[in-house]
Short mmCIF file of C-alpha atoms in Angstrom, two decimals:
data_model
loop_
_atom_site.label_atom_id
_atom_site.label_comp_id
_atom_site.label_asym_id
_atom_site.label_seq_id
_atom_site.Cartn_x
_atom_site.Cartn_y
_atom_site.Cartn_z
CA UNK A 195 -6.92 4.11 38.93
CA UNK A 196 -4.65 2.84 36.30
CA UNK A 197 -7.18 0.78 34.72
CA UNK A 198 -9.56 3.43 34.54
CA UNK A 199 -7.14 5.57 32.73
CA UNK A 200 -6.78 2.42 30.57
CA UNK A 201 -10.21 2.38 29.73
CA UNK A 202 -10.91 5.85 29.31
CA UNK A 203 -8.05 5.80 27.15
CA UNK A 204 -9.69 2.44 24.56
CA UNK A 205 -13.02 4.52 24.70
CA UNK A 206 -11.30 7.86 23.25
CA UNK A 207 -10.08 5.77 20.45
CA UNK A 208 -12.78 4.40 20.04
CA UNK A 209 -14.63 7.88 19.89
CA UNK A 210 -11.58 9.24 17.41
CA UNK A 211 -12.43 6.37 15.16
CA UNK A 212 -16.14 7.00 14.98
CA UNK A 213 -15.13 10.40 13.73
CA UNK A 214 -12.50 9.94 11.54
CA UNK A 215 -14.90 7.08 10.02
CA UNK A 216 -17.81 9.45 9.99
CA UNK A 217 -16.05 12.65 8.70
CA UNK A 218 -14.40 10.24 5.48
CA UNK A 219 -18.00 8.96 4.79
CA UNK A 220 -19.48 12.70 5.05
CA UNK A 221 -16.36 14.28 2.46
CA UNK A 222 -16.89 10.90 -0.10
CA UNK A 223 -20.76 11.82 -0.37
CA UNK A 224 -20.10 15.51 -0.69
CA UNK A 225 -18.09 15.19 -3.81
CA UNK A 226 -20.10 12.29 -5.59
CA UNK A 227 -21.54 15.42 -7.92
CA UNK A 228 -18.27 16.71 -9.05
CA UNK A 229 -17.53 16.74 -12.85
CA UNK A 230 -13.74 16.49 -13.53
CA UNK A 231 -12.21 18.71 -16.27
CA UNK A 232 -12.67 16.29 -19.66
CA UNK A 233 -9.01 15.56 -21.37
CA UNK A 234 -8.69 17.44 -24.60
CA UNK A 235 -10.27 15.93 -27.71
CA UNK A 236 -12.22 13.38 -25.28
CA UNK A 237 -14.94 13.05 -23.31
CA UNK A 238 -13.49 11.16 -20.07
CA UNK A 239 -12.16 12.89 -17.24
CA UNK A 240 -8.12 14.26 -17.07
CA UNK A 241 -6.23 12.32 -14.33
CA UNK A 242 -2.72 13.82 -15.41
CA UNK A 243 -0.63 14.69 -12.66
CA UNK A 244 1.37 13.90 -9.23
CA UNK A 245 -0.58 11.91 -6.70
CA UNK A 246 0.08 10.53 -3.50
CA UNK A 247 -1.30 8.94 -0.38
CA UNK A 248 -1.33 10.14 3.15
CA UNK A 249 -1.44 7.90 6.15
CA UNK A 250 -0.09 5.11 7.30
CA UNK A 251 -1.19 2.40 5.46
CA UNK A 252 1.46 1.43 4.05
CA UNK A 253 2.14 -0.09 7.23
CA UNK A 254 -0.85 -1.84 8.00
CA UNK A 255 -4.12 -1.87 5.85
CA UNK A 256 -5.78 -3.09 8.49
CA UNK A 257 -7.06 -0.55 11.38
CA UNK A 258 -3.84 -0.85 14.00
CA UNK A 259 -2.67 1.13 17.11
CA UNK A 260 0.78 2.77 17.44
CA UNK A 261 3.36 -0.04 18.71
CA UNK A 262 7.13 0.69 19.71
CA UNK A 263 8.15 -1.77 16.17
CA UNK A 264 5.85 -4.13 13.74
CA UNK A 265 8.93 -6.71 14.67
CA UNK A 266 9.22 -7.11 18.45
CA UNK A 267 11.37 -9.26 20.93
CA UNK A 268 11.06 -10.10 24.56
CA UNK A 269 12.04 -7.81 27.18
CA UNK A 270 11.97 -7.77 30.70
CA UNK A 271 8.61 -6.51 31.22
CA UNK A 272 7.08 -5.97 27.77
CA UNK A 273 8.61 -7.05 24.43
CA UNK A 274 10.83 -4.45 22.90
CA UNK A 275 11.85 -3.47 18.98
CA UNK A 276 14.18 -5.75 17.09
CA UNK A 277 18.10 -5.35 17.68
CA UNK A 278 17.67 -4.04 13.75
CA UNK A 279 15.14 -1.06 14.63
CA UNK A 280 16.06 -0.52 18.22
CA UNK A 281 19.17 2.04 16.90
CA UNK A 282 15.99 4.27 15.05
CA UNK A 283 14.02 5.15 18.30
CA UNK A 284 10.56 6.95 18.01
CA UNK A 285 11.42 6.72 14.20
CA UNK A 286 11.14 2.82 14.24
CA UNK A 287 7.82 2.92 15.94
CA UNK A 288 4.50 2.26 13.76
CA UNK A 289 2.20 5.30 13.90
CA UNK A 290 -1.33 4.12 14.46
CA UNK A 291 -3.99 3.88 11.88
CA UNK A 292 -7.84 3.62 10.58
CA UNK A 293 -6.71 1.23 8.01
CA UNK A 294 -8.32 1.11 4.62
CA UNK A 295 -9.95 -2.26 5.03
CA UNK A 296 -14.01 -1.80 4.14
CA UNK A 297 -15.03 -3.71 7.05
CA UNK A 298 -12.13 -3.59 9.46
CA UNK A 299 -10.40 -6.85 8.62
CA UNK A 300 -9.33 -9.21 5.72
CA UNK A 301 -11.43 -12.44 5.35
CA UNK A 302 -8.02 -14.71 5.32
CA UNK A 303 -8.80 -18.29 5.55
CA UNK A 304 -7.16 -20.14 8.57
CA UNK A 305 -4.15 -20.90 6.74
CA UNK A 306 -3.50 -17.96 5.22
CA UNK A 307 -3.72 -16.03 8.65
CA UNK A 308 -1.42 -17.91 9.54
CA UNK A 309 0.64 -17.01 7.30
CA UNK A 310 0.27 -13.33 7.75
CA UNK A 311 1.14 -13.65 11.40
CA UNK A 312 4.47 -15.76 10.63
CA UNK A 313 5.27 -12.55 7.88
CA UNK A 314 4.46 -9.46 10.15
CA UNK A 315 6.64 -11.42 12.54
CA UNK A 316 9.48 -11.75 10.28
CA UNK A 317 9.09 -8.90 8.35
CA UNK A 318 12.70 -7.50 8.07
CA UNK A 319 13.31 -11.15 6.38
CA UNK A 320 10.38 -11.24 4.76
CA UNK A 321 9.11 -8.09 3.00
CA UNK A 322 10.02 -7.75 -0.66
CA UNK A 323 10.30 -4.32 -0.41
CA UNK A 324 12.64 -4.12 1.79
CA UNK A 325 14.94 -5.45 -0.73
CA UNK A 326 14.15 -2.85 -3.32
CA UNK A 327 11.66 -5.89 -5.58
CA UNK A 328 8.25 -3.95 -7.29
CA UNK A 329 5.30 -3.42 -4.55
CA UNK A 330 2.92 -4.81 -7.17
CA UNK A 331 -0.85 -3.73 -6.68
CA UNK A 332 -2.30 -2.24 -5.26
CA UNK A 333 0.35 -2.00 -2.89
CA UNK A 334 1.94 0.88 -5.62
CA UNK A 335 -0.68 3.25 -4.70
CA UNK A 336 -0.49 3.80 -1.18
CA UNK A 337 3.16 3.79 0.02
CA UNK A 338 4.78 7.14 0.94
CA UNK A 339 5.94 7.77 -2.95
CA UNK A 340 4.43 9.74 -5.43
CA UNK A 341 3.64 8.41 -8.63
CA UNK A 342 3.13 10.20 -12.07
CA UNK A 343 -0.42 9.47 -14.19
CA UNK A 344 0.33 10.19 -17.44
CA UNK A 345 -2.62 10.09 -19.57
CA UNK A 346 -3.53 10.44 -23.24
CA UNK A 347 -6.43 9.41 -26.32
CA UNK A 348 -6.83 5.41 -24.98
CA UNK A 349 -3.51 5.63 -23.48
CA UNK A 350 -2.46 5.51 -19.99
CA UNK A 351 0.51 5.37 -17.90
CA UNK A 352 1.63 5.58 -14.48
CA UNK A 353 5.17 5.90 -13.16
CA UNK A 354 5.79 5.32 -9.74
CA UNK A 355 9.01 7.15 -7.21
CA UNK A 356 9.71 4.23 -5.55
CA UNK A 357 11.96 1.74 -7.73
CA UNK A 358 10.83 2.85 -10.56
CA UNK A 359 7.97 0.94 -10.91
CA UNK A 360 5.74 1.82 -13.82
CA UNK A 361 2.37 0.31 -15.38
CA UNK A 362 1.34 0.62 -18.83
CA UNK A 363 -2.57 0.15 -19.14
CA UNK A 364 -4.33 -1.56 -22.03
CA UNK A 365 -7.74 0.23 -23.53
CA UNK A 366 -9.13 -3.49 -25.51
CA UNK A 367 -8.64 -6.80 -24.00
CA UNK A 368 -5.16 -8.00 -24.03
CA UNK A 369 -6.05 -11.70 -23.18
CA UNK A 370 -4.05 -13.42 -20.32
CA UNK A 371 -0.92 -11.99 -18.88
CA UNK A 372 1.68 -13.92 -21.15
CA UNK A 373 3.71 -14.06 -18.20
CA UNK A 374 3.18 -13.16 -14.38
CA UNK A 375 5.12 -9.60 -13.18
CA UNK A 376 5.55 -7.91 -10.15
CA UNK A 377 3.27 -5.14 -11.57
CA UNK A 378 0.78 -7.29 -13.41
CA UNK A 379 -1.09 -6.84 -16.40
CA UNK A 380 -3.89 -3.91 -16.02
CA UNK A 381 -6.56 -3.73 -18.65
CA UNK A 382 -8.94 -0.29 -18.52
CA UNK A 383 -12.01 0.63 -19.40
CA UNK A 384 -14.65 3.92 -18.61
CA UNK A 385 -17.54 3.08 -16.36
CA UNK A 386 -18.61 7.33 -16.62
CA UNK A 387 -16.21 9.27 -14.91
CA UNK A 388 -14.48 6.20 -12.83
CA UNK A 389 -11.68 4.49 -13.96
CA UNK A 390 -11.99 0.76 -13.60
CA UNK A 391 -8.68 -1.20 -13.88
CA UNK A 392 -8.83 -5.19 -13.90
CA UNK A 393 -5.19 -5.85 -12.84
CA UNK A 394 -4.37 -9.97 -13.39
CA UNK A 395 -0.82 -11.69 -13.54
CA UNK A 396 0.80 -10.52 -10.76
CA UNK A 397 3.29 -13.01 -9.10
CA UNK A 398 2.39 -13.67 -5.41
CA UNK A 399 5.42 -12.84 -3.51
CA UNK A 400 4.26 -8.92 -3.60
CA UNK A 401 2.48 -7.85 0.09
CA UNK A 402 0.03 -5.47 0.57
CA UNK A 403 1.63 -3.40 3.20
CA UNK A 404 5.06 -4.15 5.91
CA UNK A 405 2.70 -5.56 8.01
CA UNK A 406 2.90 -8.83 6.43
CA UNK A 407 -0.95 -9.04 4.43
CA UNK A 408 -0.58 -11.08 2.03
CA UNK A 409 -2.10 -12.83 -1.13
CA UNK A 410 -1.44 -15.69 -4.08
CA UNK A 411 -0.33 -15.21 -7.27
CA UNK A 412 -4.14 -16.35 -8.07
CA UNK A 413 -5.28 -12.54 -7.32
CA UNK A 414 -7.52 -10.46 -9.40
CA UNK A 415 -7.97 -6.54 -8.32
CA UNK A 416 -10.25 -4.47 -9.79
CA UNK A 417 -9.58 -0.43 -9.09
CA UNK A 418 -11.96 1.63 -9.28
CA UNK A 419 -10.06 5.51 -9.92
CA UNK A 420 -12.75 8.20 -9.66
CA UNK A 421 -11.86 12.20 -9.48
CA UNK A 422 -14.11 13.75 -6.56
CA UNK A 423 -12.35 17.12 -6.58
CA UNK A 424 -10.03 19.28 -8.92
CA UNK A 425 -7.20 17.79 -6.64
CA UNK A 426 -8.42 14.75 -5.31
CA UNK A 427 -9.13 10.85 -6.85
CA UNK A 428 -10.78 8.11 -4.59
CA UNK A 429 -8.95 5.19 -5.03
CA UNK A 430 -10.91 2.02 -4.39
CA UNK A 431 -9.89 -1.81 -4.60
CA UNK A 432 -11.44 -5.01 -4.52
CA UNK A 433 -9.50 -7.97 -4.27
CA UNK A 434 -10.70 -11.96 -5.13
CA UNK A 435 -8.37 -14.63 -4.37
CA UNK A 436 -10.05 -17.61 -3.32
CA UNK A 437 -6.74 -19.37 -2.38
CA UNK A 438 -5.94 -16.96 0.18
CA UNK A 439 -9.56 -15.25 1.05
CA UNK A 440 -12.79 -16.78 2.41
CA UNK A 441 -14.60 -14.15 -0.09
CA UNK A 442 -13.94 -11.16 -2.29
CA UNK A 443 -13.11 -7.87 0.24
CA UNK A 444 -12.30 -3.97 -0.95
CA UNK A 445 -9.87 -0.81 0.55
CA UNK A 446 -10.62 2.96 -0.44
CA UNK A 447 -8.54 6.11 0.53
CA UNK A 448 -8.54 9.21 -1.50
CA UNK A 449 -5.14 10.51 -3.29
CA UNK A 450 -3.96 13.93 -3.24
CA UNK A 451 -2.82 16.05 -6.01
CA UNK A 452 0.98 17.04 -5.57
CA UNK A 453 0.75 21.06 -6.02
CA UNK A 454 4.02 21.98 -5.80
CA UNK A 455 5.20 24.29 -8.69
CA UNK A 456 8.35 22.53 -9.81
CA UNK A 457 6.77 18.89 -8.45
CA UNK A 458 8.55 16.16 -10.09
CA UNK A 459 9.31 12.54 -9.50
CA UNK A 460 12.87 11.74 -8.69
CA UNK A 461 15.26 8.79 -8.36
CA UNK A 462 14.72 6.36 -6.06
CA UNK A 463 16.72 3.30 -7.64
CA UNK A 464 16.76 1.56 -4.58
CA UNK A 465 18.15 -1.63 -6.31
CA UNK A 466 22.16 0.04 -5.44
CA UNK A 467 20.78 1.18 -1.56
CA UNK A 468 20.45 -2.73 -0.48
CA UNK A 469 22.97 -4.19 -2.46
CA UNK A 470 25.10 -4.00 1.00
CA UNK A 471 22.19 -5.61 2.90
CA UNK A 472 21.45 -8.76 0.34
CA UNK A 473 25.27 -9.31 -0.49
CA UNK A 474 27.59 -7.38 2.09
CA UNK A 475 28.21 -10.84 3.56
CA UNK A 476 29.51 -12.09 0.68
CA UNK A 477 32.76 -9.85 0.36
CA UNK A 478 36.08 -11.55 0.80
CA UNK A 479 36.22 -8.87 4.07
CA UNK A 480 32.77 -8.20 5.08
CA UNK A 481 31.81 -5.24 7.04
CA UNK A 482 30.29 -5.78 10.15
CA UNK A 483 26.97 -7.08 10.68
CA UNK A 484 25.98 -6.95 14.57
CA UNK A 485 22.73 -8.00 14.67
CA UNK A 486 23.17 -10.99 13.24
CA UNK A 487 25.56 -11.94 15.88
CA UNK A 488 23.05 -11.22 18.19
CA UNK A 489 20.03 -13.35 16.64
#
């Protein structure tokens, strides 16, 4: 009987999938005929405004069930979360997800698989966000912070919430990135109403999501920003890295228009919220620290 319920269970996700899958598909073709408002003076389409992602891929790009913690231990029956996330409950748990993957999965070579399992393993050690350093990109678009396009005549910005990252976009060829960022360099140019952003430069220690995906400073990404609806953009991403990929692979989710009447983005200079975490053992009398007894 149990295993029954099991499977019935794995075929209605399978079934929820299909039409999740199916109904994104049908709402992307509905809207390919939509002509965005044109920015004053130009003729290319206005992107101001607050935008922001919905799901949960910033916890996995890849398609993922719910699980009680992304960083587990053994238990007596099953493994269990972390001594770190056990304290958060239901609120430490991942939520499942479709993921944003074209194609399901990332084509990592061997080595770089590897790699990704060793991270999502480690990932309170090992994600850079966690300790407050720039997501990068496209890693920017999708976590649970909004971000602020602010666009004018061959200019473009973007400011994003979350430690106030920000990307300034060039509109003619800057050359190479004199130096490699967090945030890269992004150069822009109109392919008809889509936005298409080569983004180069970026150092490699940024992840795609907390689930450990990773890449090598070598990455290019190409975004593709297209408005489908008066408060809707599909965002869409393809990433080459050959040191890190068997071959060149692409996410897409749509961002929604923030539309409340006094939206705004506010502080979140996360830089002072970890200081405790990266340096709190450093104090002549440090403050206590249990779970690093325990590991």
């Amino acid at each position: 009987m149990q295993r029954r319920r099991l499977n019935l269970g794995r075929k209605c996700v399978r079934f929820v999938a299909l039409i999740g899958l199916a109904s994104i598909c049908m709402t992307s073709q509905a809207n390919t005929d939509y002509v965005a408002p044109r920015l004053p003076g130009t003729n290319v389409p206005d992107l101001n405004g607050i935008w922001q992602a919905i799901g949960s891929s910033h916890w996995n790009i890849e398609t993922h069930m719910a699980s009680a913690a992304l960083q587990l231990r053994d238990g007596p029956v099953t493994p269990v979360p972390h001594q770190r996330i056990l304290a958060l409950g239901a609120l430490g748990a991942v939520p499942g997800g479709l993921g944003i993957v074209k194609g399901g999965k990332i084509p990592y070579t061997e080595e770089a698989l590897k790699t990704r399992d060793e991270n999502e393993a480690d990932y309170l050690n090992r994600d850079p966000a966690i300790k407050c350093f720039l997501p990068g990109v496209p890693r920017s678009t999708y976590m649970p912070f909004p971000f602020q396009i602010v666009q004018g005549n061959d200019a473009l910005y973007i400011a994003y919430e979350f430690a106030n990252a920000d990307r300034d976009f060039f509109f003619e060829d800057p050359g190479p990135a004199p130096v490699d960022s967090w945030m890269g360099q992004s150069y822009a140019q109109w392919d008809g109403d889509t936005l298409v952003v080569e983004v180069t430069g970026q150092v490699g220690d940024t992840w795609f999501d907390r689930a450990g995906n990773h890449h090598s400073a070598a990455m290019r990404v190409v975004e593709r920003w297209t408005p489908v609806g008066p408060n809707h953009l599909n965002y869409e991403a393809t990433i080459h890295d050959e040191e890190t990929f068997t071959e060149p692979w692409s996410i897409e989710l749509p961002l929604y228009r923030r539309m409340e009447a006094e939206m705004r983005l506010m502080d979140f200079k996360c830089v002072e919220f970890v200081e405790e975490l990266m340096y709190g053992k450093w104090r002549r009398h440090p403050l206590p620290r249990g779970w690093e007894e325990e590991e």
